[in-house]
PDB file of C-alpha atoms in Angstrom:
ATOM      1  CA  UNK A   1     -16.753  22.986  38.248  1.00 75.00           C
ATOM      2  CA  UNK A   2     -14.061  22.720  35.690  1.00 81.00           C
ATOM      3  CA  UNK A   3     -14.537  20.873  32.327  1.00 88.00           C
ATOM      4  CA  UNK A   4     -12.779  20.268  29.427  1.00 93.00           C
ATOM      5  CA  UNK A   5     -13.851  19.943  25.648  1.00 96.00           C
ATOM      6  CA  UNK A   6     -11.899  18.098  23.007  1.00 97.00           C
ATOM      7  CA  UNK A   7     -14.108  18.999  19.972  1.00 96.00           C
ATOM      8  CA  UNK A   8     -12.399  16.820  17.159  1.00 96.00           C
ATOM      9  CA  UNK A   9     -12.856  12.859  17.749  1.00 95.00           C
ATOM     10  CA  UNK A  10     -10.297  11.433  15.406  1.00 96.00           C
ATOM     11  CA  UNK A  11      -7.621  13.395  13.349  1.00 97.00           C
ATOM     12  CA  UNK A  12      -6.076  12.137  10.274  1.00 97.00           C
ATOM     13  CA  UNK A  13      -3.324  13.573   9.025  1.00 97.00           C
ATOM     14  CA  UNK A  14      -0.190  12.981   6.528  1.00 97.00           C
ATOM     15  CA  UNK A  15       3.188  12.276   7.686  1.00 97.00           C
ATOM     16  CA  UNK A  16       4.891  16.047   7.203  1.00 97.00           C
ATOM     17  CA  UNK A  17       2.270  17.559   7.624  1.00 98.00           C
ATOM     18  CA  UNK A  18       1.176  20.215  10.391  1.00 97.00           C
ATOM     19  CA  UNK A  19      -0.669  18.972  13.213  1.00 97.00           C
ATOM     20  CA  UNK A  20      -3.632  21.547  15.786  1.00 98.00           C
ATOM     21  CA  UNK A  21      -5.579  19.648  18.312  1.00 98.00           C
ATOM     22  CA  UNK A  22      -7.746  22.088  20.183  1.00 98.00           C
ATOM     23  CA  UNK A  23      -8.942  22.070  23.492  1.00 97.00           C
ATOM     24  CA  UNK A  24     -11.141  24.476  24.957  1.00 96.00           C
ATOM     25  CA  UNK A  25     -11.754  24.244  29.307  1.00 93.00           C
ATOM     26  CA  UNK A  26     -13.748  25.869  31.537  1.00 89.00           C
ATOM     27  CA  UNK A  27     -12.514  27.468  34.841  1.00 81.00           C
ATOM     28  CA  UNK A  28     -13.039  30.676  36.819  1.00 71.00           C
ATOM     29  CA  UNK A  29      -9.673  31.369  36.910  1.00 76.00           C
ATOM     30  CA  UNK A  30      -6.499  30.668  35.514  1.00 73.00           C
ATOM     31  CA  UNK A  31      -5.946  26.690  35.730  1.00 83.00           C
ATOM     32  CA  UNK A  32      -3.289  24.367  35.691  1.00 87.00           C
ATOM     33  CA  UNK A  33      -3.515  22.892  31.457  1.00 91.00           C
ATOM     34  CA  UNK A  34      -1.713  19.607  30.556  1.00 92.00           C
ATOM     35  CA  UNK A  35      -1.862  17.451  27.265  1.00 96.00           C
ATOM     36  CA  UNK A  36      -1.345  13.834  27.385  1.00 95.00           C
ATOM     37  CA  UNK A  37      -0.281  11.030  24.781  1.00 96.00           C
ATOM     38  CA  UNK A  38      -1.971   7.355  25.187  1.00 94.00           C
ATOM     39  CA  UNK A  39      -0.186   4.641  22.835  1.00 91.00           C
ATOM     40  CA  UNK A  40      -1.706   1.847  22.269  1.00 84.00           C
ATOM     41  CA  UNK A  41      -2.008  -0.560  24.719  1.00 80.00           C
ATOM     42  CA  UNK A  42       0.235   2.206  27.258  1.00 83.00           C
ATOM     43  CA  UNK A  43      -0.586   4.608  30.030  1.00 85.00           C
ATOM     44  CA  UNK A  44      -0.361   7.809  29.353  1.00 91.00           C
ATOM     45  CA  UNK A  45       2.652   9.967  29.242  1.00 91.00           C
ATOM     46  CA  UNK A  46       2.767  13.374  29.822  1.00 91.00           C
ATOM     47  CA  UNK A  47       3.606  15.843  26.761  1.00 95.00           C
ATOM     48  CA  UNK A  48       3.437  19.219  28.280  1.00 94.00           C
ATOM     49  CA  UNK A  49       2.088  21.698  31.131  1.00 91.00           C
ATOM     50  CA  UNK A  50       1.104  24.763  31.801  1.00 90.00           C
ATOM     51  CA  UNK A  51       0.961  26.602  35.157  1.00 85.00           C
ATOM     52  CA  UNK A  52       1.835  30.621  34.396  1.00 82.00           C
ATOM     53  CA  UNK A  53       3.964  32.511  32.346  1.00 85.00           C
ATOM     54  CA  UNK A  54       4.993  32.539  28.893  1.00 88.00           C
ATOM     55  CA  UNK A  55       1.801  31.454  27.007  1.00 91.00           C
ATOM     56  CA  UNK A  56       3.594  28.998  24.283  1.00 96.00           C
ATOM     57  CA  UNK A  57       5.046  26.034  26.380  1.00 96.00           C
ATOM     58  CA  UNK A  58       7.267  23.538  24.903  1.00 96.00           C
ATOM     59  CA  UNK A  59       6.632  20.143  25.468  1.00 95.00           C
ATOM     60  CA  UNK A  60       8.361  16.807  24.508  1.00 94.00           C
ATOM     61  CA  UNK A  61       8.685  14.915  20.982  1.00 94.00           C
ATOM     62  CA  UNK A  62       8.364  18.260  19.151  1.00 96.00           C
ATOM     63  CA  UNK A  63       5.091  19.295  20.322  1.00 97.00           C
ATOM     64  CA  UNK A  64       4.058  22.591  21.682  1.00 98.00           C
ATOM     65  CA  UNK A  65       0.951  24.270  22.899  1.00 98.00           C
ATOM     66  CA  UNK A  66      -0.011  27.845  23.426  1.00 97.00           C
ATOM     67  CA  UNK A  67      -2.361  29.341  26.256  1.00 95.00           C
ATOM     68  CA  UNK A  68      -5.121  31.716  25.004  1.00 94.00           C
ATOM     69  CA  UNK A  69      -6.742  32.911  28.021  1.00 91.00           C
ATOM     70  CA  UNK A  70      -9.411  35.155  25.875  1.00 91.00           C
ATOM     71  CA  UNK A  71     -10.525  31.918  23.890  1.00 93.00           C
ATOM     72  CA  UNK A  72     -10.259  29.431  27.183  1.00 93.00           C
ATOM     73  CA  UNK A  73      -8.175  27.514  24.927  1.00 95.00           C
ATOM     74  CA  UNK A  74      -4.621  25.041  24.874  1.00 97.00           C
ATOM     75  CA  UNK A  75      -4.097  23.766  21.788  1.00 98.00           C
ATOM     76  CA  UNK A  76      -1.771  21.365  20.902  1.00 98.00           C
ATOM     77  CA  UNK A  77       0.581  21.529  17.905  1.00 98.00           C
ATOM     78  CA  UNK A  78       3.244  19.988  15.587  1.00 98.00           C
ATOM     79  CA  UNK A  79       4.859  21.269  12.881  1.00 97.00           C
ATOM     80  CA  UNK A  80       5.456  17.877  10.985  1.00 97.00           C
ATOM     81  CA  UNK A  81       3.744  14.703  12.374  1.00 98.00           C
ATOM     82  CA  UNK A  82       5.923  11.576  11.849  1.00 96.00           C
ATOM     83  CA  UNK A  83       4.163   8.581  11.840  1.00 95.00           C
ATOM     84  CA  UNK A  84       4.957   7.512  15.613  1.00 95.00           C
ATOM     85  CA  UNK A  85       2.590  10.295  16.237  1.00 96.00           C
ATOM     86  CA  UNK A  86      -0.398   8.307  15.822  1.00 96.00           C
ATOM     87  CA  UNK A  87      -1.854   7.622  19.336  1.00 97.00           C
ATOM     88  CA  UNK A  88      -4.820   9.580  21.563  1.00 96.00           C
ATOM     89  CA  UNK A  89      -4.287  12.769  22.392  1.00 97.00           C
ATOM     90  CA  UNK A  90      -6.163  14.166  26.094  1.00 96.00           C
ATOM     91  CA  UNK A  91      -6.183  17.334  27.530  1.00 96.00           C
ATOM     92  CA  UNK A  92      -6.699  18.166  30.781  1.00 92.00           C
ATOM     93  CA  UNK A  93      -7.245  20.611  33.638  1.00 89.00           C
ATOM     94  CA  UNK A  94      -6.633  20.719  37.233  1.00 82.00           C
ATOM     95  CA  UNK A  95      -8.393  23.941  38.712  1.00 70.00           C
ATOM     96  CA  UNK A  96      -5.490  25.285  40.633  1.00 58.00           C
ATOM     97  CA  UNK A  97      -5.569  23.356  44.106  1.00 58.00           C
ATOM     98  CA  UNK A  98      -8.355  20.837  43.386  1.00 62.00           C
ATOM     99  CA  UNK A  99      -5.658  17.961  42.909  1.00 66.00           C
ATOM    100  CA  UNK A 100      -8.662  17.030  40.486  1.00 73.00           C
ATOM    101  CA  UNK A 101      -6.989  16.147  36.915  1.00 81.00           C
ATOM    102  CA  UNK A 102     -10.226  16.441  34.614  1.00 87.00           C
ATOM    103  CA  UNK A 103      -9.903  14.935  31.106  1.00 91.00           C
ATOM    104  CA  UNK A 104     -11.429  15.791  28.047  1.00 94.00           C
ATOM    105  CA  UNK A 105     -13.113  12.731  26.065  1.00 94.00           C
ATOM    106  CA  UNK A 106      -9.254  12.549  23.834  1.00 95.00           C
ATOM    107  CA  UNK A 107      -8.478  12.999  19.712  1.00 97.00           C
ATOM    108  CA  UNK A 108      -7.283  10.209  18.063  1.00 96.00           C
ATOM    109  CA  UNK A 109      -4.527  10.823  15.781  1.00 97.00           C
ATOM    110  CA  UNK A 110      -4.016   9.007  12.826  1.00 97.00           C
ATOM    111  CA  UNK A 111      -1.360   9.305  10.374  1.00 97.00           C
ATOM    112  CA  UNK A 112      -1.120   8.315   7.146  1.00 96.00           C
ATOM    113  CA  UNK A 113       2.366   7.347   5.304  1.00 90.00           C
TER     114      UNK A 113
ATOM    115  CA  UNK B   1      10.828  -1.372  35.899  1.00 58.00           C
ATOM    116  CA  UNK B   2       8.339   0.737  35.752  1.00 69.00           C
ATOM    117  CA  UNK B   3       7.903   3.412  38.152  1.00 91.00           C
ATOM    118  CA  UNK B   4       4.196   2.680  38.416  1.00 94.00           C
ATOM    119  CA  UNK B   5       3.313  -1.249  38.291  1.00 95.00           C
ATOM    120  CA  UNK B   6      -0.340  -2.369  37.818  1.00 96.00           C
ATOM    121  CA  UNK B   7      -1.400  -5.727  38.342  1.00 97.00           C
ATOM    122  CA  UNK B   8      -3.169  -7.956  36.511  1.00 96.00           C
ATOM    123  CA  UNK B   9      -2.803  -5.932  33.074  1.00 95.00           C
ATOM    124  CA  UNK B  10      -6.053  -7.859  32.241  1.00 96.00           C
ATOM    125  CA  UNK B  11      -8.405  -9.856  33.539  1.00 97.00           C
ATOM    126  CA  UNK B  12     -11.851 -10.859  32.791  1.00 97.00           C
ATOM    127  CA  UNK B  13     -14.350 -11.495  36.304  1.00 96.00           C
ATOM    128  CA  UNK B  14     -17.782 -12.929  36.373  1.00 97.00           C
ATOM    129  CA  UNK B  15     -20.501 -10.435  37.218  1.00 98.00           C
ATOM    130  CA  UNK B  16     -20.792 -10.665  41.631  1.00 97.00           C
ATOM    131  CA  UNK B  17     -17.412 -11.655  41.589  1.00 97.00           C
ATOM    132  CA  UNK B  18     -15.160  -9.471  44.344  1.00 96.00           C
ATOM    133  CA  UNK B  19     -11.950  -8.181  42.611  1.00 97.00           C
ATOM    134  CA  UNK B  20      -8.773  -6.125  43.564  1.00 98.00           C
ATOM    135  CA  UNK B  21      -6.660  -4.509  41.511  1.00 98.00           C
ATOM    136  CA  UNK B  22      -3.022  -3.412  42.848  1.00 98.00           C
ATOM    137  CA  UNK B  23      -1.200  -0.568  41.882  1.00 98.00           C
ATOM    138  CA  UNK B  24       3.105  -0.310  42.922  1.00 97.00           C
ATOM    139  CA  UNK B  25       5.131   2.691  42.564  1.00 96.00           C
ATOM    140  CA  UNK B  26       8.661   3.486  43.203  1.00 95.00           C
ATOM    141  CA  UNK B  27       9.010   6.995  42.860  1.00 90.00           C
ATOM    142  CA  UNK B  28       8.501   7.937  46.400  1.00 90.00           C
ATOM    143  CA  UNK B  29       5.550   9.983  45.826  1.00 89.00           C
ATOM    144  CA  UNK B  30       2.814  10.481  48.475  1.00 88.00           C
ATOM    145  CA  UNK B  31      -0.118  11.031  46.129  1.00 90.00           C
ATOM    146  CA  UNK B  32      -1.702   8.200  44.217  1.00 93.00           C
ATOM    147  CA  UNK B  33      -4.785   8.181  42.216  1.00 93.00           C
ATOM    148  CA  UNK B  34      -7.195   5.743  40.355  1.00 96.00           C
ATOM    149  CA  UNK B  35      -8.719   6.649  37.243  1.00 95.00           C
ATOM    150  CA  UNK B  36     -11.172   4.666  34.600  1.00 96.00           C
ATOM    151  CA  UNK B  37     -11.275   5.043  30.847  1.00 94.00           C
ATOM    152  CA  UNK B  38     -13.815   4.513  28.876  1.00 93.00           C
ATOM    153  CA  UNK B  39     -14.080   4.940  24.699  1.00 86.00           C
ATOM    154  CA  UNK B  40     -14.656   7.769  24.150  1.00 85.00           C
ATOM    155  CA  UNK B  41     -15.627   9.265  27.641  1.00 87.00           C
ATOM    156  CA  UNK B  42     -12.056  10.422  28.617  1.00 88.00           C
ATOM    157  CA  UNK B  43     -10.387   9.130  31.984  1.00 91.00           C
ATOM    158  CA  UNK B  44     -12.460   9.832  34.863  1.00 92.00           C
ATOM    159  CA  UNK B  45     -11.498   9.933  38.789  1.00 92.00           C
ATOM    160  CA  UNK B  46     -12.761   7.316  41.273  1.00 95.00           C
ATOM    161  CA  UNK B  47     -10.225   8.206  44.227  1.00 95.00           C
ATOM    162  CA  UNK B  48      -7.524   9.500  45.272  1.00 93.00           C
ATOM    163  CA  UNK B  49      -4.951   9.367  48.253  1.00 93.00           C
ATOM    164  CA  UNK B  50      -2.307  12.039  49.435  1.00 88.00           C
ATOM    165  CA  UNK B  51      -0.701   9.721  51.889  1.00 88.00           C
ATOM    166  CA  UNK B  52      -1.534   6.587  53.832  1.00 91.00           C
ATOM    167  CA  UNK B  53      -4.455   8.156  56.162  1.00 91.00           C
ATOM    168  CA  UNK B  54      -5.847  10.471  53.807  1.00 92.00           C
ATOM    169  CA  UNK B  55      -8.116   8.946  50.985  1.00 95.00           C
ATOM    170  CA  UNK B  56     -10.843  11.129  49.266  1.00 93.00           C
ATOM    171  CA  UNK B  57     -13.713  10.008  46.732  1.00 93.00           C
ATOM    172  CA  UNK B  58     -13.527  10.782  43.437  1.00 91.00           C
ATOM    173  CA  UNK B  59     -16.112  11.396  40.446  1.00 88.00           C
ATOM    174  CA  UNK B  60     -17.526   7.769  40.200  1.00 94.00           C
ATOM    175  CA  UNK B  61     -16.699   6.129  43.501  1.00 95.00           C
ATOM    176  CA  UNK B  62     -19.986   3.955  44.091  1.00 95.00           C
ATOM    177  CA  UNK B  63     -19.357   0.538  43.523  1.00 96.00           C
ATOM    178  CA  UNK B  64     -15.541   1.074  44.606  1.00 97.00           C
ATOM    179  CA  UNK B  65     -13.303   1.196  47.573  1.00 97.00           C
ATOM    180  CA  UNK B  66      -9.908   1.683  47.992  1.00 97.00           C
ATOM    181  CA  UNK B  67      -7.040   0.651  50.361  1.00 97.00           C
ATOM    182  CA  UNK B  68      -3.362   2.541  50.779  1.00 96.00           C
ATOM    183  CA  UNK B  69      -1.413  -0.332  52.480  1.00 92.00           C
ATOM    184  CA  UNK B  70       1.736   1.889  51.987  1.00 94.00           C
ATOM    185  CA  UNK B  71       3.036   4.497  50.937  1.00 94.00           C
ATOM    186  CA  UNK B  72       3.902   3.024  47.682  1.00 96.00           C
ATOM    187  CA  UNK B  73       0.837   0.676  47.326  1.00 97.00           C
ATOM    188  CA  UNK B  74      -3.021   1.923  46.168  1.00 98.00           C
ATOM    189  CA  UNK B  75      -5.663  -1.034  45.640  1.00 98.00           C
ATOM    190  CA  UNK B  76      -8.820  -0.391  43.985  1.00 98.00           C
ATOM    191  CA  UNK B  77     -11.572  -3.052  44.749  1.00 98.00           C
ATOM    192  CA  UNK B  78     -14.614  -3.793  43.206  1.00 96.00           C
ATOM    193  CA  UNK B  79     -16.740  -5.804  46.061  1.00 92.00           C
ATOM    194  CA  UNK B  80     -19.757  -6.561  43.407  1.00 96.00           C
ATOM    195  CA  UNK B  81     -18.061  -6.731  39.489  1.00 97.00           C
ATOM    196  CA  UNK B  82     -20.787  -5.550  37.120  1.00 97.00           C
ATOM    197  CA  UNK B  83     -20.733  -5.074  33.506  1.00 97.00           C
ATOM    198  CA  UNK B  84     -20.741  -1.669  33.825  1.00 96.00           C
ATOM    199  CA  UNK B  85     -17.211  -1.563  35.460  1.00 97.00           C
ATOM    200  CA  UNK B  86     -16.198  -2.976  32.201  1.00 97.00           C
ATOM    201  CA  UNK B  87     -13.236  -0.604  31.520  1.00 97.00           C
ATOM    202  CA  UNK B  88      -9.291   0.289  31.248  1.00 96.00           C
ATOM    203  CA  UNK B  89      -8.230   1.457  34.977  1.00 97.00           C
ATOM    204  CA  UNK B  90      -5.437   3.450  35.556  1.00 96.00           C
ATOM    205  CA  UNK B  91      -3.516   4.402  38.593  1.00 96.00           C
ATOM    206  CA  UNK B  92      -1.450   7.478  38.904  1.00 93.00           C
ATOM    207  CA  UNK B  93       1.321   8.657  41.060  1.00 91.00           C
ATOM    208  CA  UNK B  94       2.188  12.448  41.861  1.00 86.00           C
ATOM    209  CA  UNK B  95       4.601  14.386  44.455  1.00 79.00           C
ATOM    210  CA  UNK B  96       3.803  16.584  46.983  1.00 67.00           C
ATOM    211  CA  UNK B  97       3.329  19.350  44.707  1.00 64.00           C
ATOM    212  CA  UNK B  98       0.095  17.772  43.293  1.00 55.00           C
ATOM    213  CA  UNK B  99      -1.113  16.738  39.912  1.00 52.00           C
ATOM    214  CA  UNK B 100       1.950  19.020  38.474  1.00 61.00           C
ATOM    215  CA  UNK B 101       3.960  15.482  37.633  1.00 67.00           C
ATOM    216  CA  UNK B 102       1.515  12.957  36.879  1.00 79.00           C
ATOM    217  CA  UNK B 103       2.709   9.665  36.459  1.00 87.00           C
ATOM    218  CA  UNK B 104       0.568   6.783  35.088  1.00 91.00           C
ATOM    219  CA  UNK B 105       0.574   3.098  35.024  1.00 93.00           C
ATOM    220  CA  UNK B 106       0.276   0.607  32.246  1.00 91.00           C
ATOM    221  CA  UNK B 107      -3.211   0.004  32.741  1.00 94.00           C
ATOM    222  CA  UNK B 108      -5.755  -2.862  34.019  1.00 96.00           C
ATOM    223  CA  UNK B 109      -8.176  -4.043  31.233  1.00 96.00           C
ATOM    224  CA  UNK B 110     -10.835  -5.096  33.213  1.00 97.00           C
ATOM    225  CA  UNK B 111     -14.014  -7.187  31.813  1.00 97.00           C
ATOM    226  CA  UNK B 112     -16.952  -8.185  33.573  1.00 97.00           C
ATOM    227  CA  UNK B 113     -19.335 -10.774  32.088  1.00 97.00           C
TER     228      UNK B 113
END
């Protein structure tokens, strides 16, 4: 079965500043990876994906997220955070052909002026 | 508009009480999904559809049922509301390729007292 752990709950962070949300799954093999953003009050909107290739994928609003198959991990990152940023943050998995998205539990971002 | 249109965006239901909510979608995708979101517990499957005749249970489908009236139309029912359903539901839309361009609705806060 394929799982996903989001171990940080809720994130604060300045407005400039860097931004790493991890993520950590679990999958025999190599799986489909996505992070999503939640607003408030919104659905969610897709930031980026990863299927194969290069290992550092490039996502939308400035974020990127890099594949580590050794550490199971796709964490999310930022280089400066404005303050639109704050939102929930979810990875998720979707064990290649299981048409299964699985979520992790999300990391609230907040960000402070 | 919005490519995926849920409907109510809230509504509170006595417990017993036999609910529906619809989900609309006009970007001609055959895959559509319903997912529920609780604090802290991530979003969570309940079922999902890859074209009119084809609907598959989820991760939490007891207490649910679905209907795919169209191709561009996924209800989600509740026959018995009980507290515990208290949550935010989402429905999802994806192409033929699967979950690989996820598209997600606004959201149905739904309360049960």
């Amino acid at each position: 079965a394929q799982s996903v752990t989001q171990p940080d709950i809720h994130i604060t962070v300045s407005e400039g500043a860097s931004l790493e949300l991890r993520c950590n799954y679990s999958y025999g093999a190599t799986p489909y990876l996505f992070w999503y953003v939640q607003s408030p009050g919104q659905g969610l909107q897709l930031l980026l994906k990863y299927f194969s290739g290069d290992t550092l994928v490039q996502g939308i609003k400035g974020f990127e997220a890099e594949f580590k198959r050794s550490q199971s991990s796709f964490n999310l990152r930022k280089p400066s955070v404005h303050w639109s940023d704050a939102a929930e943050y979810f990875c998720a998995v979707d064990g290649a052909g299981s048409y299964q998205l699985t979520f992790g539990k999300g990391t609230k971002l907040s960000v402070i002026p | 508009d919005a490519d995926v249109t849920q409907t109510p965006r809230n509504r509170i239901t006595k417990t017993g009480k036999r609910i529906m909510l619809e989900c609309s979608q006009t970007k001609g995708h055959d895959r559509m999904y319903w997912y529920r979101q609780d604090p802290g517990l991530g979003l969570r499957l309940i079922y999902y559809s890859f074209d009119v005749k084809d609907i598959n249970k989820g991760e939490i489908s007891d207490g649910y049922s679905v209907s795919r009236q169209a191709q561009a139309k996924f209800s989600l029912s509740l026959e018995s509301a009980i507290p515990n359903q208290t949550a935010l539901y989402f429905c999802a839309t994806s192409d033929e390729r699967g979950l690989t361009e996820a598209f997600f609705g606004q959201g149905t806060r739904l309360t049960v007292v």
